[in-house]
Short mmCIF file of C-alpha atoms in Angstrom, two decimals:
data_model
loop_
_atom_site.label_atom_id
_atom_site.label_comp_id
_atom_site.label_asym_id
_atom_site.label_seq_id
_atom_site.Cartn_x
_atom_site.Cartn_y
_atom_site.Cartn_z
CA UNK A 1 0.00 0.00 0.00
CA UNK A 2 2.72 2.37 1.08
CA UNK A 3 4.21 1.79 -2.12
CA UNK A 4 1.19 2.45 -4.29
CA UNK A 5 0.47 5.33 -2.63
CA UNK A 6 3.88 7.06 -3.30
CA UNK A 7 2.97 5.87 -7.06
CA UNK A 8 -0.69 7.88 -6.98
CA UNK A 9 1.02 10.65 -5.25
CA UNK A 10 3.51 10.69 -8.72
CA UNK A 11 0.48 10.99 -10.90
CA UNK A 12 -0.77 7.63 -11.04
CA UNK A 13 -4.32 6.61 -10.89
CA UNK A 14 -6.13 7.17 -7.32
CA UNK A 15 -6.45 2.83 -7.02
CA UNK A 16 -9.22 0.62 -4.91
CA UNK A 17 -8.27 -2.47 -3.30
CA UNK A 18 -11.04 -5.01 -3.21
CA UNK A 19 -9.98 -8.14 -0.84
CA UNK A 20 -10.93 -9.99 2.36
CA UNK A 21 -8.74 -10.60 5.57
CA UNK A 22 -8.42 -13.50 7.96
CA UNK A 23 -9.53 -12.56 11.63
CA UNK A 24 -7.68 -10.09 12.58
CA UNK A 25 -8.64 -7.28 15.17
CA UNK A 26 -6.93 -3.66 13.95
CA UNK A 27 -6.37 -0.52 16.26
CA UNK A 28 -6.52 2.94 14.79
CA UNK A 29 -4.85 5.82 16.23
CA UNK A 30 -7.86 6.58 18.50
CA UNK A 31 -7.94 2.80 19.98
CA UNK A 32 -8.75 2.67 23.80
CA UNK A 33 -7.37 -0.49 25.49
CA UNK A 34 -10.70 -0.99 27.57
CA UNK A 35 -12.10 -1.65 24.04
CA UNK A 36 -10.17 -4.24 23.50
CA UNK A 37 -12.93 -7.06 25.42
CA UNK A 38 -11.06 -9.98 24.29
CA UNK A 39 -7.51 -9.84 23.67
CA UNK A 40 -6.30 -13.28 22.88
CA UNK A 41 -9.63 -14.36 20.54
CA UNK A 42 -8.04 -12.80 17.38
CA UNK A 43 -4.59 -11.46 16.14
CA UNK A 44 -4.19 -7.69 16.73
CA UNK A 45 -3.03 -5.46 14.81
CA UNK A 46 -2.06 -1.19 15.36
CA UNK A 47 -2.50 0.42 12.19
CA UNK A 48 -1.39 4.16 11.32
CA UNK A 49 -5.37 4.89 10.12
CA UNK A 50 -7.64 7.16 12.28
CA UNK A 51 -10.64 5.54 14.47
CA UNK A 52 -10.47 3.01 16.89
CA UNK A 53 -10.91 -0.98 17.32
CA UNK A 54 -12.42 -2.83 14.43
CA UNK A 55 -12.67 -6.64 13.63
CA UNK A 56 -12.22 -7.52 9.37
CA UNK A 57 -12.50 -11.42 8.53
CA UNK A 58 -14.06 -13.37 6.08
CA UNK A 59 -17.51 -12.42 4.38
CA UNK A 60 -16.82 -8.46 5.19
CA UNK A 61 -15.94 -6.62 2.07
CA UNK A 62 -12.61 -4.09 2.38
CA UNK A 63 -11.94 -1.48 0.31
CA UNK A 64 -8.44 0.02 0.37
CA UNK A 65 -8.30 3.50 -1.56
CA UNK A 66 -5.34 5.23 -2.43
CA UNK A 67 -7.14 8.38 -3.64
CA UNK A 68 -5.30 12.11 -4.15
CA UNK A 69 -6.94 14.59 -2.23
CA UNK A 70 -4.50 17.50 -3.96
CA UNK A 71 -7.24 17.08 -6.84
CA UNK A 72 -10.17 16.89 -4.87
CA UNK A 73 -9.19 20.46 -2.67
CA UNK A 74 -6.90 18.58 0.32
CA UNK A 75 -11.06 17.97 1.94
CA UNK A 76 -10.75 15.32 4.36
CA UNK A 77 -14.43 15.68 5.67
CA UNK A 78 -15.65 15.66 1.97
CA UNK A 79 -13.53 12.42 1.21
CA UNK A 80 -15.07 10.57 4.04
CA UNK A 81 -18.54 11.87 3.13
CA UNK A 82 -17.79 10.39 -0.38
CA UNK A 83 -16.96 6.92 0.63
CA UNK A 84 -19.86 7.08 3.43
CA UNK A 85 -22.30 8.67 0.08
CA UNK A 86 -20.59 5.81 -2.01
CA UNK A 87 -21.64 3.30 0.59
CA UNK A 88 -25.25 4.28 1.19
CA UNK A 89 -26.41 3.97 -2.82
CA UNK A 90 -24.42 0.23 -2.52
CA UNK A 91 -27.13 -0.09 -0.07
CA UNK A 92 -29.64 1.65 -1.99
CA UNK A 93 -29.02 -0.76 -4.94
CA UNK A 94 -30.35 -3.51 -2.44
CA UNK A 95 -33.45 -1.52 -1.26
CA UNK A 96 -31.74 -0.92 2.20
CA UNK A 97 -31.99 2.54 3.78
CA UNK A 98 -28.51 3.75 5.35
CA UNK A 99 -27.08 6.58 6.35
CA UNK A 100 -24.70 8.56 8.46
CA UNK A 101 -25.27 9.90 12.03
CA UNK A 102 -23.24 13.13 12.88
CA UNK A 103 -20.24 12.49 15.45
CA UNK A 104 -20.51 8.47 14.14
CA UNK A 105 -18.06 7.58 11.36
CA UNK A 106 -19.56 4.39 9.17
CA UNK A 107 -23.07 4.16 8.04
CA UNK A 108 -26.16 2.88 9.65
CA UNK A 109 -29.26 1.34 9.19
CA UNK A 110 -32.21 1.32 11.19
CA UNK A 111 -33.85 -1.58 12.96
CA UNK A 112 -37.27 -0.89 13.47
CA UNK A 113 -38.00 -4.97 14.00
CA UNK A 114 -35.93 -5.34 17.50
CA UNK A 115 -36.54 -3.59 20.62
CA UNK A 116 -36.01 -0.12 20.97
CA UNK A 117 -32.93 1.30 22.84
CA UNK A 118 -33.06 2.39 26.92
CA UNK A 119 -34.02 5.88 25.55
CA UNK A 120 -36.80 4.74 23.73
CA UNK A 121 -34.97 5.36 20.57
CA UNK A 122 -35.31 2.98 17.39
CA UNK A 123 -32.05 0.40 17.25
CA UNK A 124 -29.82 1.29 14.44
CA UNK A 125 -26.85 -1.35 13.94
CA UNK A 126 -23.56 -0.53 11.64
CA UNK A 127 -23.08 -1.88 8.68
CA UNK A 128 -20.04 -0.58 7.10
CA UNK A 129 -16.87 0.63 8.67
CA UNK A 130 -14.38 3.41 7.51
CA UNK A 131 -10.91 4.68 8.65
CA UNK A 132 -8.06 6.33 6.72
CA UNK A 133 -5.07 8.13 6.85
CA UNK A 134 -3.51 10.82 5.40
CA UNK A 135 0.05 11.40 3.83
CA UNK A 136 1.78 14.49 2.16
CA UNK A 137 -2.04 14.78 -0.10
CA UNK A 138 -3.10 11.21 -0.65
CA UNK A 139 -5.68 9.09 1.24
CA UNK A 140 -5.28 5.44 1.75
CA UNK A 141 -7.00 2.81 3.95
CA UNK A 142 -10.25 3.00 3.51
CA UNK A 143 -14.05 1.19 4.08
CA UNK A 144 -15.05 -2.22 5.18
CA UNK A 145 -19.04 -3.43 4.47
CA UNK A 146 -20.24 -6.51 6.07
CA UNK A 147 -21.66 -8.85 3.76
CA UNK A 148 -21.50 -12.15 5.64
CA UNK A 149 -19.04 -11.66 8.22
CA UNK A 150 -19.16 -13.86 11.46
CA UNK A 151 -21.22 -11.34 13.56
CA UNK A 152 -19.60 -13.15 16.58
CA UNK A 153 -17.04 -11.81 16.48
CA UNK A 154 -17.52 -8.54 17.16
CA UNK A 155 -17.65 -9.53 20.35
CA UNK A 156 -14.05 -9.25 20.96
CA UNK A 157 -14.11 -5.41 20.78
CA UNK A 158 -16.15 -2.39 21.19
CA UNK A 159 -16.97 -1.97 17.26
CA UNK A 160 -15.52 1.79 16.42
CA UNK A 161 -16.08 2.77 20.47
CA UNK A 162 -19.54 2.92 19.66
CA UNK A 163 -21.04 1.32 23.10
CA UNK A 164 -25.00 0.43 23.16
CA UNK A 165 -25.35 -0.32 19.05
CA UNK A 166 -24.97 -3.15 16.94
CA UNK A 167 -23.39 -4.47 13.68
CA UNK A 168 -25.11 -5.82 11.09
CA UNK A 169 -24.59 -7.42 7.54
CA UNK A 170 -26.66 -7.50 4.19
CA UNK A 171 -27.17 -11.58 4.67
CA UNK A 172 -28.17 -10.63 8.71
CA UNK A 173 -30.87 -8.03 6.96
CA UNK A 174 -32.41 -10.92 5.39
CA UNK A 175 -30.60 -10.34 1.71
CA UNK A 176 -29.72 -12.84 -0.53
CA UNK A 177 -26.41 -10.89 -2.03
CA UNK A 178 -23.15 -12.66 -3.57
CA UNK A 179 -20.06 -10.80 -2.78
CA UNK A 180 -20.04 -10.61 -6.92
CA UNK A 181 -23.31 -8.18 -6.25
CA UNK A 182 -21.91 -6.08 -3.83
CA UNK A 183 -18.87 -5.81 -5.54
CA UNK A 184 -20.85 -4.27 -8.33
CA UNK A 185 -22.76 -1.63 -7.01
CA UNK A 186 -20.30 -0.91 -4.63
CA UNK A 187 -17.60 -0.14 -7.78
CA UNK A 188 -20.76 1.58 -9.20
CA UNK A 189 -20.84 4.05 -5.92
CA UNK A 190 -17.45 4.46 -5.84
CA UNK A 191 -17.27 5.71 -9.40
CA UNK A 192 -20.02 8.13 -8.95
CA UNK A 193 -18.66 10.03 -6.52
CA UNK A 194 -15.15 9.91 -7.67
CA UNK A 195 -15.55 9.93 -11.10
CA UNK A 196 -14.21 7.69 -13.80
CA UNK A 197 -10.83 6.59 -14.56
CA UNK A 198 -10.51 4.96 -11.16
CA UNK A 199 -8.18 1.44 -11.01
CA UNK A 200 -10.04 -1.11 -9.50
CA UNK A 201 -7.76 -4.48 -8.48
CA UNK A 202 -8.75 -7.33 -6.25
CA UNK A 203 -5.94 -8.05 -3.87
#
């Protein structure tokens, strides 16, 4: 990745990683040690992107951009409301209604069918992940979407240091969608928010 990104930063084209990861637990810069609610279930790794604990494995979808933000005004805020915007019509391509909350990285969807929070409030669960970093103009890391992850497995952290909500997945919504579909509409999102002329590469 490093090396990829010094390539986009020398004019290359801003590149998208499409691949899956054994279980592995990753801390961002923001990771908080209570968070961490079982230490020895999964490898973990410390990673230079922002956010906090997260859990990829098999059946999640991750995305690794290398994007140039020099082009695109040096807006970190408007990147990640791209890739949260190019997330959300993935899910809109499946009928699913998801969006951002303010102050929560990731998008949502809501979950009118289980029982409401202590507040009273409707449950939303998260189903897609993001965290990136920043280097001399180009943005790399990037997303993770839960397709058919084991949901289990979250159990080993605090998701994002998000206490009180869940995590989700398009086959735990009751959706019938290959990893070939999501791909599809997810390069589909991508591309209409960053335009074309992006390199897409499975990894």
């Amino acid at each position: 990745m490093d090396a990829l990104v010094d390539e986009v930063r020398s004019g290359a084209a801003d590149t998208f990683w499409f691949l899956e990861h054994p279980p592995v637990l990753t801390a961002g810069t923001s990771a908080k040690i209570e968070d961490l609610r079982q230490a020895d279930r999964f490898p973990v790794h410390r990673t230079g992107r922002g956010g906090q604990f997260t859990y990829h494995g098999p059946g999640q979808r991750i995305v690794y951009a290398m994007v140039d933000l020099r082009k695109r005004g040096n807006d970190v805020r408007r990147y990640v409301a791209a890739l949260e915007e190019a997330i959300i019509a993935t899910m809109g391509a499946f009928n699913v209604t998801a969006y951002r909350v303010e102050d929560r990285v990731g998008v949502w969807v809501p979950r009118p069918e289980k029982p409401s929070l202590p507040d009273g409030s409707m449950r939303e669960d998260k189903i897609a992940a993001i965290g990136i970093r920043v280097s001399r103009g180009v943005a790399f890391h990037g997303l993770a979407i839960n397709h058919e992850p084991d949901l289990s497995h979250y159990d080993a952290i605090v998701p994002c240091g998000v206490r009180g909500r869940g995590v989700t997945s398009l086959v735990d919504l009751g959706l019938p969608v290959t990893m070939d579909d999501l791909d599809l509409a997810l390069a589909q999102g991508l591309a209409a928010q960053f335009g074309s002329g992006l390199q897409f590469e499975e990894a």
